[in-house]
Tab-separated table of C-alpha atoms in Angstrom:
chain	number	residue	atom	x	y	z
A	1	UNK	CA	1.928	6.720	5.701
A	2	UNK	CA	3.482	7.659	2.679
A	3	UNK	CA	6.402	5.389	3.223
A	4	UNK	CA	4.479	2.567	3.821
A	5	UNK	CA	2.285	3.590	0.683
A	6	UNK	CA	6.122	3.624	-1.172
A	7	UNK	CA	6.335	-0.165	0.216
A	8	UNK	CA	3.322	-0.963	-1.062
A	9	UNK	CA	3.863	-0.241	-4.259
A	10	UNK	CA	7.291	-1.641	-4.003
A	11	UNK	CA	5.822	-5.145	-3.117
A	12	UNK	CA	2.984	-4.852	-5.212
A	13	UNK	CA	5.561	-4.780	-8.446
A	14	UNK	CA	7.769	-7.595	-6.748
A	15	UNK	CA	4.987	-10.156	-6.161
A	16	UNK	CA	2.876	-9.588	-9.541
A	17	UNK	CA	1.228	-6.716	-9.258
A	18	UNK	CA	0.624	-6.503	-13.028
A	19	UNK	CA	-1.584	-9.249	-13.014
A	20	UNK	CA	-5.095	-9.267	-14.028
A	21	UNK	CA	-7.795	-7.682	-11.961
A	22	UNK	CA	-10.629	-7.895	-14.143
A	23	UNK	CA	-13.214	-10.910	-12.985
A	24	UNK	CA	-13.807	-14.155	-15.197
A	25	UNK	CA	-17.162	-13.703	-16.363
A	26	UNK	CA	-19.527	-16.700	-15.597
A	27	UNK	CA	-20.032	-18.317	-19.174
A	28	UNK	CA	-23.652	-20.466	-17.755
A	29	UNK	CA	-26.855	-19.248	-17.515
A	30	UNK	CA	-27.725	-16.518	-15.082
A	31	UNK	CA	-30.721	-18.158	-13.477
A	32	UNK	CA	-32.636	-16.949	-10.022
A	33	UNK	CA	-32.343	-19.150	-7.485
A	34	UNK	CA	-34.911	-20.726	-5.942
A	35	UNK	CA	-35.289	-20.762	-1.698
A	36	UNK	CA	-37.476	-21.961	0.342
A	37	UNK	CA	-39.842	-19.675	2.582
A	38	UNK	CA	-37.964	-18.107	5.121
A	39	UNK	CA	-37.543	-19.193	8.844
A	40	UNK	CA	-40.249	-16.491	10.697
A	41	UNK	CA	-38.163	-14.447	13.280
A	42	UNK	CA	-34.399	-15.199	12.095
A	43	UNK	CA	-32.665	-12.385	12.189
A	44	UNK	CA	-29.410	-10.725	11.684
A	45	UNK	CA	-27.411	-8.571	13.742
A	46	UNK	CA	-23.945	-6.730	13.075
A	47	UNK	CA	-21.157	-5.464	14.708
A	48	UNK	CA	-18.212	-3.814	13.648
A	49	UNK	CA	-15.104	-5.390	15.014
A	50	UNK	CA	-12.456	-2.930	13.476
A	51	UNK	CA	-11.353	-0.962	10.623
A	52	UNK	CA	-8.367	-1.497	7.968
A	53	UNK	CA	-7.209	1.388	5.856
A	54	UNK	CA	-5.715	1.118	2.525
A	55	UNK	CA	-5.095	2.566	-0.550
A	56	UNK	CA	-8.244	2.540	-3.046
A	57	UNK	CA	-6.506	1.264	-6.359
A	58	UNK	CA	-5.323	-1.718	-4.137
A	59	UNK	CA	-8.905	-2.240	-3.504
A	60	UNK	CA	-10.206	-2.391	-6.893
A	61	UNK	CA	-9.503	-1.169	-10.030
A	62	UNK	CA	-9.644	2.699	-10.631
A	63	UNK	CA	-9.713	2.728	-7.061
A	64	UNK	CA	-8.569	6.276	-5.398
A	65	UNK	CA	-7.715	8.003	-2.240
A	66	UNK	CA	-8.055	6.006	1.055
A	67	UNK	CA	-10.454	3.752	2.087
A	68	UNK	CA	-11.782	2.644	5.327
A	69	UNK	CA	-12.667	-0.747	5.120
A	70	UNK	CA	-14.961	-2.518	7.392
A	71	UNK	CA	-14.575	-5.358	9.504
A	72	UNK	CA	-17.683	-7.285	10.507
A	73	UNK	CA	-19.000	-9.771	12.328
A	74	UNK	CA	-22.625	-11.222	11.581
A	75	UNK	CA	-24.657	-12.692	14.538
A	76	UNK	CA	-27.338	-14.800	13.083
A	77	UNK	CA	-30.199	-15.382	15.284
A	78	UNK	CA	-32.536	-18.256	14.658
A	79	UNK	CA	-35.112	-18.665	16.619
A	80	UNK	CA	-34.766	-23.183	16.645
A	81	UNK	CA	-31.368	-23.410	16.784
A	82	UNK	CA	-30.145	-20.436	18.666
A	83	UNK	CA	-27.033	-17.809	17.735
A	84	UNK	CA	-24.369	-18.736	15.044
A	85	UNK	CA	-21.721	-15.880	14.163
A	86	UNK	CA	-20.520	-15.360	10.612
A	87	UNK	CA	-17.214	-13.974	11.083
A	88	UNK	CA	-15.532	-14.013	14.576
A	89	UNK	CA	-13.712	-10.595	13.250
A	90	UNK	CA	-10.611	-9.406	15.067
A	91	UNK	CA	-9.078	-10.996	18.330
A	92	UNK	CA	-9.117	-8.381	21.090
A	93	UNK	CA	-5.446	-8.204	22.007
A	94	UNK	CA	-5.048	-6.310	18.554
A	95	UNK	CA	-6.140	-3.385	20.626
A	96	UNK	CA	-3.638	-3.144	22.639
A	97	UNK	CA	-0.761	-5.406	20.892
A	98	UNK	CA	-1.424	-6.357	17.638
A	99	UNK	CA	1.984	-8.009	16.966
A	100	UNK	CA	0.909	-11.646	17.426
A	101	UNK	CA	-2.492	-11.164	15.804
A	102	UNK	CA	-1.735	-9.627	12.307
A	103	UNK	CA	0.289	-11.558	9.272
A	104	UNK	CA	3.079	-9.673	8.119
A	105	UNK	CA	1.853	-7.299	5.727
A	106	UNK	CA	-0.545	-5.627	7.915
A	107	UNK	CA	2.296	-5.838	11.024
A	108	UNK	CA	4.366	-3.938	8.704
A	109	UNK	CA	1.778	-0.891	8.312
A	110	UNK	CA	1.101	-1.570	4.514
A	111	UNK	CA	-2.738	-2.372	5.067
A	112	UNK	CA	-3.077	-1.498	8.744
A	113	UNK	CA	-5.581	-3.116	10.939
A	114	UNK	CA	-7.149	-1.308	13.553
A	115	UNK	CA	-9.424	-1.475	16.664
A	116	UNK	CA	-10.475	0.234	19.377
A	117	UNK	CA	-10.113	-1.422	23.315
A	118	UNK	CA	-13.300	-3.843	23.777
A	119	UNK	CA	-14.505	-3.447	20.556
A	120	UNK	CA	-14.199	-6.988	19.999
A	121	UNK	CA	-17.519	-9.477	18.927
A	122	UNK	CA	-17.308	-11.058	22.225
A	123	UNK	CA	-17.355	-7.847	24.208
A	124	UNK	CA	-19.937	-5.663	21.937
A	125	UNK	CA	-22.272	-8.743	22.708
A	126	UNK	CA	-22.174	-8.535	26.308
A	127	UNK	CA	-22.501	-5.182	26.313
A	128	UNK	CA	-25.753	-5.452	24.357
A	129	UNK	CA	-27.146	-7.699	26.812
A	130	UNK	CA	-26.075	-11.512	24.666
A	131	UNK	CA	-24.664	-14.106	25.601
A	132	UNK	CA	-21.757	-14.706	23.757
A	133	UNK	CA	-21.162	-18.146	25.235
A	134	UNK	CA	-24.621	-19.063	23.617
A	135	UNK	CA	-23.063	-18.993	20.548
A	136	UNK	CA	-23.304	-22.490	18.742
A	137	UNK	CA	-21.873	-22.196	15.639
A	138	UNK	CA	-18.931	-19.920	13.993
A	139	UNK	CA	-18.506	-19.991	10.431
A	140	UNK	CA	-15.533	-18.251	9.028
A	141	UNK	CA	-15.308	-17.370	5.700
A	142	UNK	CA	-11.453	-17.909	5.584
A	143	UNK	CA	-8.333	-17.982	8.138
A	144	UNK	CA	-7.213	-14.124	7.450
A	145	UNK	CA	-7.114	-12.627	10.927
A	146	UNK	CA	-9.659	-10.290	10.370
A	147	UNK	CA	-12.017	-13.348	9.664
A	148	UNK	CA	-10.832	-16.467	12.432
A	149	UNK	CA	-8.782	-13.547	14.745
A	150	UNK	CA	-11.527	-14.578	17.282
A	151	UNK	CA	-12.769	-17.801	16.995
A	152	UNK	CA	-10.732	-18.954	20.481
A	153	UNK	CA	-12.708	-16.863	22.115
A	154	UNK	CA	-15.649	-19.229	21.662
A	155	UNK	CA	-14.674	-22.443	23.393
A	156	UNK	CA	-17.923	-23.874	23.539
A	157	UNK	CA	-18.634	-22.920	19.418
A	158	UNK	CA	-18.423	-25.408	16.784
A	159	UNK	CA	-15.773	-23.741	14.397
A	160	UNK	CA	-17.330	-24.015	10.254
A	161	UNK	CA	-14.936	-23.828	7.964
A	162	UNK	CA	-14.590	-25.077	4.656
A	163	UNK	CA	-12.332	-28.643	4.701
A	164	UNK	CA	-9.619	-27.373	2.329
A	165	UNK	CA	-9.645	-24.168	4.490
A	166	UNK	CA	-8.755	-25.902	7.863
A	167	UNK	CA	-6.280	-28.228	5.963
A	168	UNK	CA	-4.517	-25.264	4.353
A	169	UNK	CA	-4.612	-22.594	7.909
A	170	UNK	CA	-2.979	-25.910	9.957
A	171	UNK	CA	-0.560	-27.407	7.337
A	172	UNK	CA	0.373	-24.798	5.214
A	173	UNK	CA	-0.664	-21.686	5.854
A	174	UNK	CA	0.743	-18.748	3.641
A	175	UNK	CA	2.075	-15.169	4.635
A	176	UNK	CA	-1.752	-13.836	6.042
A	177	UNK	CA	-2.089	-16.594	8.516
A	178	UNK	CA	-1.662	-16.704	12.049
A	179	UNK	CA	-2.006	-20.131	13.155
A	180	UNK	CA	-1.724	-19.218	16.711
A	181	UNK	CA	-5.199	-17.698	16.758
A	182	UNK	CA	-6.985	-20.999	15.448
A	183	UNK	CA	-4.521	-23.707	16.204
A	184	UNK	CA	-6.065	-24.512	19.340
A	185	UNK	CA	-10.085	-25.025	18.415
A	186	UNK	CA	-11.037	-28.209	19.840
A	187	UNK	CA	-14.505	-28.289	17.393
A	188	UNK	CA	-14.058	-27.942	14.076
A	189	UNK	CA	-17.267	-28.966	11.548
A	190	UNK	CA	-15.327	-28.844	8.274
A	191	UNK	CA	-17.684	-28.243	5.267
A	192	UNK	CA	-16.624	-31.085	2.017
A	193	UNK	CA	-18.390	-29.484	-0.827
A	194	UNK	CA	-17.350	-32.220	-3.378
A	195	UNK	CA	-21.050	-33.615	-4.916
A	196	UNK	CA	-22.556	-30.784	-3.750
A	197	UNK	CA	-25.353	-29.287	-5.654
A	198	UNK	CA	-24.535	-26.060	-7.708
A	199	UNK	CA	-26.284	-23.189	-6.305
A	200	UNK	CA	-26.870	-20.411	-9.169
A	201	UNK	CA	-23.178	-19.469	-10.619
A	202	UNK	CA	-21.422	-21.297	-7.821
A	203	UNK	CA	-20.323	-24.956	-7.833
A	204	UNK	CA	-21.598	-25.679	-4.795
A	205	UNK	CA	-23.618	-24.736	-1.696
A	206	UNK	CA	-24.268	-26.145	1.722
A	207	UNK	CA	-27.765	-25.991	3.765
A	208	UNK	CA	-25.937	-25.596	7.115
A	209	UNK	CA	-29.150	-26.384	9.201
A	210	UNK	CA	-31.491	-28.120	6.898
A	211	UNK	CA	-34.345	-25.146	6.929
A	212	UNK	CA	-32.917	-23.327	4.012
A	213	UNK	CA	-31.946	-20.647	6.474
A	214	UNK	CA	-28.680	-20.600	6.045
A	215	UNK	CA	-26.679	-21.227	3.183
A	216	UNK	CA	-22.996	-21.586	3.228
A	217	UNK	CA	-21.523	-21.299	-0.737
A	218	UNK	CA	-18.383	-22.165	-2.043
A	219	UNK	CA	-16.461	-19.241	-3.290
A	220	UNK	CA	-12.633	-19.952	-3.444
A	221	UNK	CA	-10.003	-18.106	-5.035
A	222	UNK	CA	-8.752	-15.301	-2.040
A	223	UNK	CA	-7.652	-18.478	-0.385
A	224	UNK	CA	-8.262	-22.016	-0.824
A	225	UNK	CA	-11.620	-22.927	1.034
A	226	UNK	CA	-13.323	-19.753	1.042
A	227	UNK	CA	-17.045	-19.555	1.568
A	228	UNK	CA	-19.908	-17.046	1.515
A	229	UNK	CA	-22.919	-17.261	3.424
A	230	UNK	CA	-26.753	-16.531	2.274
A	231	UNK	CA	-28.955	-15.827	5.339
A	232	UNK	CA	-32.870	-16.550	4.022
A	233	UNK	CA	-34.301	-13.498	6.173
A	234	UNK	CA	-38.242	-12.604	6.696
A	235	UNK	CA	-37.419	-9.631	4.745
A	236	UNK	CA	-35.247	-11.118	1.944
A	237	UNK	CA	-31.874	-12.955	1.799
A	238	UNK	CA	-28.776	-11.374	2.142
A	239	UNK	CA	-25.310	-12.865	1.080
A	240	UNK	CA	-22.805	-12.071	2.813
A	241	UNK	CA	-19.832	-12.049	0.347
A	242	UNK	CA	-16.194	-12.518	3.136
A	243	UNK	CA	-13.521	-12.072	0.651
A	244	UNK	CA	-15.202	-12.562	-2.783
A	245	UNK	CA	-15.367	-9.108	-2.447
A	246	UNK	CA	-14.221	-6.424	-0.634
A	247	UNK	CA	-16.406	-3.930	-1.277
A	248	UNK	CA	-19.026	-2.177	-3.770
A	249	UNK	CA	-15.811	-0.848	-5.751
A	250	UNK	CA	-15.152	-4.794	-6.605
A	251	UNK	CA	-18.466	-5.351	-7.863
A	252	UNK	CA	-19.079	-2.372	-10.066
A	253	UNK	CA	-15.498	-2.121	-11.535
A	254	UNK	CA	-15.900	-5.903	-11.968
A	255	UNK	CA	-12.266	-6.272	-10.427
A	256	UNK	CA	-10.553	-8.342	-7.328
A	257	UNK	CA	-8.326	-6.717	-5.173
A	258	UNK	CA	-4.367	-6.499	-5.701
A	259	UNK	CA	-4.006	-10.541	-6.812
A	260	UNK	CA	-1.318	-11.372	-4.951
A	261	UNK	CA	-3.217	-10.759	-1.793
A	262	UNK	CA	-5.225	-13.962	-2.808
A	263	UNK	CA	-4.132	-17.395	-2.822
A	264	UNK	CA	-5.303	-17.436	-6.148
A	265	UNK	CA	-6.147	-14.572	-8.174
A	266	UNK	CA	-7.584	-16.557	-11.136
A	267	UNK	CA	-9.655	-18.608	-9.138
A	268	UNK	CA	-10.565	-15.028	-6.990
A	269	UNK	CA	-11.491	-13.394	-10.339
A	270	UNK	CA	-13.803	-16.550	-11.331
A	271	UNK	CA	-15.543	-16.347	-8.119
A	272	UNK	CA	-16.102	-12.847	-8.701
A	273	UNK	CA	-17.644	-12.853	-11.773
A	274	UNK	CA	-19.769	-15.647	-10.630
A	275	UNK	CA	-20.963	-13.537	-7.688
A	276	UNK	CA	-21.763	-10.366	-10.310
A	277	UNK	CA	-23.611	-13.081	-12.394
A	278	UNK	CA	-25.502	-14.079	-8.817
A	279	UNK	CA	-26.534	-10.316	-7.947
A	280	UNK	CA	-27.427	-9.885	-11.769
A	281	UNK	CA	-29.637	-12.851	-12.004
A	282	UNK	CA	-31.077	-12.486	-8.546
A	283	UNK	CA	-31.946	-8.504	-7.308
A	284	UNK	CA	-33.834	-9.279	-4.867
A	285	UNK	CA	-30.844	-10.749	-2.728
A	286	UNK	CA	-28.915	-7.728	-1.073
A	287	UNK	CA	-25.467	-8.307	-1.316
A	288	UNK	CA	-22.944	-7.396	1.158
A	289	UNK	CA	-19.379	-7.531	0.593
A	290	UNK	CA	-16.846	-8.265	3.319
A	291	UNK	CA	-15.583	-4.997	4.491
A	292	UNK	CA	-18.239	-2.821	2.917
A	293	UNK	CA	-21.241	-2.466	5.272
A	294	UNK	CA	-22.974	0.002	3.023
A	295	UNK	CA	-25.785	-2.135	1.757
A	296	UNK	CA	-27.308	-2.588	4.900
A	297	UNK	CA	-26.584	1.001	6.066
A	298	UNK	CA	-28.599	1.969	3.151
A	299	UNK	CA	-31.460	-0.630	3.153
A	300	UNK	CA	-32.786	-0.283	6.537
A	301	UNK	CA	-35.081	-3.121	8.071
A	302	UNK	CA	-36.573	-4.810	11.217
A	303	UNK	CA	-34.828	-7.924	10.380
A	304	UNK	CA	-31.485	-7.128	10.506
A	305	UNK	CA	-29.636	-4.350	13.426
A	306	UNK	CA	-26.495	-2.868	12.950
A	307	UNK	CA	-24.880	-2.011	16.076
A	308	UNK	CA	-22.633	1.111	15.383
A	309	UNK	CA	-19.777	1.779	17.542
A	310	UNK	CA	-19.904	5.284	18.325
A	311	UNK	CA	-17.577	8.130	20.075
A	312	UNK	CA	-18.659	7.879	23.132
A	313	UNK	CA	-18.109	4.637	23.511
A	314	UNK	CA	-14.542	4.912	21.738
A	315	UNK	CA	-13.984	7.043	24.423
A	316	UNK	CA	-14.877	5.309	26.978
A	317	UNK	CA	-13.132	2.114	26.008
A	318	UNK	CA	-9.950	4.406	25.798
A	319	UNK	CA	-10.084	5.973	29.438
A	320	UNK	CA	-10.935	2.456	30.457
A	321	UNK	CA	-7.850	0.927	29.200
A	322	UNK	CA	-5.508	4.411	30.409
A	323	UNK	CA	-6.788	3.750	34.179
């Protein structure tokens, strides 16, 4: 660990890592947004596809010690149109050979991904009694394999991804793509946010079913088409951040991660400060950020069910895989 910490700091001088952290305030505004009433029984449930560990100042500035980042994946059940995912999190085979499924910097051990056999979206569902082939929709924040690593594993799924997104993961994707885990979706629904409305800070937002249930917002910057999502729950709205920040640390600090991890760490500091201006404006929406589950596991409710994934189960998955 150390070594690879030594790397780490290696590449982080090599590839800018004295470049500006600190988030582009929003200049408008701050305004609430305005919803419309919320869809009775949607809900929101999430499981926990993995775990990355990395050194907290390459998290966010002042950052210390090591965190344990999460790695979700959000099943959104509406009651009309049935189960979309947010997130398809890790592909399974990272459990037991992550080689194929990890871009280079994680292969190498400098942010190392991890996960446990079958803890996987696809197989925490079945085990909980869902279907995962009833899933309609996936919408992936961005092509990072701890985002898209499963999306294959939903055949039937339309795949929602911002345009510029599936254009830049299958022309010209960068060092923390893995094309083989997405290059063979046969239903893409790319999202074109150009004349889009604004929604609060952000330039643009996209009703995904037409109810006002679920909102998917443009927030690029950690790579070129990356989106957010707002689900409109019974009990409130949550946005869930992906990317636009990792975790609480980003939003308090008011800092991005180590910049050259995004695409483009100006346009990642922008959509940060528009998302601080966002939670500012609006309290009522609970913000999550994309590897921190913390503001649900503090703000318990009916509407939304975390599905932990305990020892025992750990455990089991482990003998399972030794016999």
């Amino acid at each position: 660990m150390k070594l690879n910490v030594f790397l780490f700091a290696l590449l982080v001088g090599a590839l800018g890592g004295g470049c500006s952290r600190t988030m582009i305030a929003y200049e408008g505004t701050p305004a609430p947004i305005q919803l419309t009433a919320p869809v009775a029984d949607l809900r929101l449930e999430v499981f926990e596809t993995g775990r990355m560990r990395i050194p907290g100042w390459s998290v966010f500035s002042g950052g210390e010690g090591e965190i344990a980042m999460d790695q979700p994946a959000f099943l959104i059940r509406h009651p009309q149109f049935g189960d979309l995912l947010f997130e398809a999190g890790h592909h399974p085979d990272i459990a037991r050979d992550p080689g194929d499924h990890l871009g280079w910097i994680h292969a190498a051990g400098l942010m190392p991904m991890e996960q446990d056999p079958g803890q996987d979206v696809r197989s925490q569902m079945r085990r909980q009694g869902l279907d995962p082939d009833g899933v309609r929709s996936v919408i992936v924040s961005h092509f990072h394999p701890e985002h898209v690593g499963a999306v294959e594993e939903f055949p039937s799924a339309r795949i929602v991804a911002d345009d510029r997104e599936i254009a830049h993961g299958l022309e010209s994707p960068d060092y923390n793509y893995v094309p083989g885990e997405y290059d063979a979706v046969a239903r893409w629904q790319p999202l074109d946010f150009s004349g889009r409305p604004a929604f609060g800070p952000f330039a643009a937002a996209i009703d995904l079913l037409g109810d006002g249930s679920v909102l998917v917002v443009s927030t690029p910057g950690h790579t070129p088409g990356h989106v957010s999502v707002l689900v409109n729950l019974p009990e409130g709205p949550v946005f869930l951040s992906g990317d636009a920040a990792w975790t609480e640390g980003n939003l308090a600090s008011r800092s991005i991660g180590l910049p050259f991890v995004s695409s483009d760490g100006p346009a990642a500091r922008r959509s940060l400060g528009q998302l601080v201006s966002f939670a500012e404006a609006n309290p009522g929406v609970l913000v999550v950020p994309g590897h921190d589950l913390n503001p649900l596991r503090r703000a318990p409710r009916s509407d939304v069910l975390l599905h932990g994934w305990p020892a025992p189960l750990r455990a089991a998955a482990s003998e399972a895989i030794r016999n």
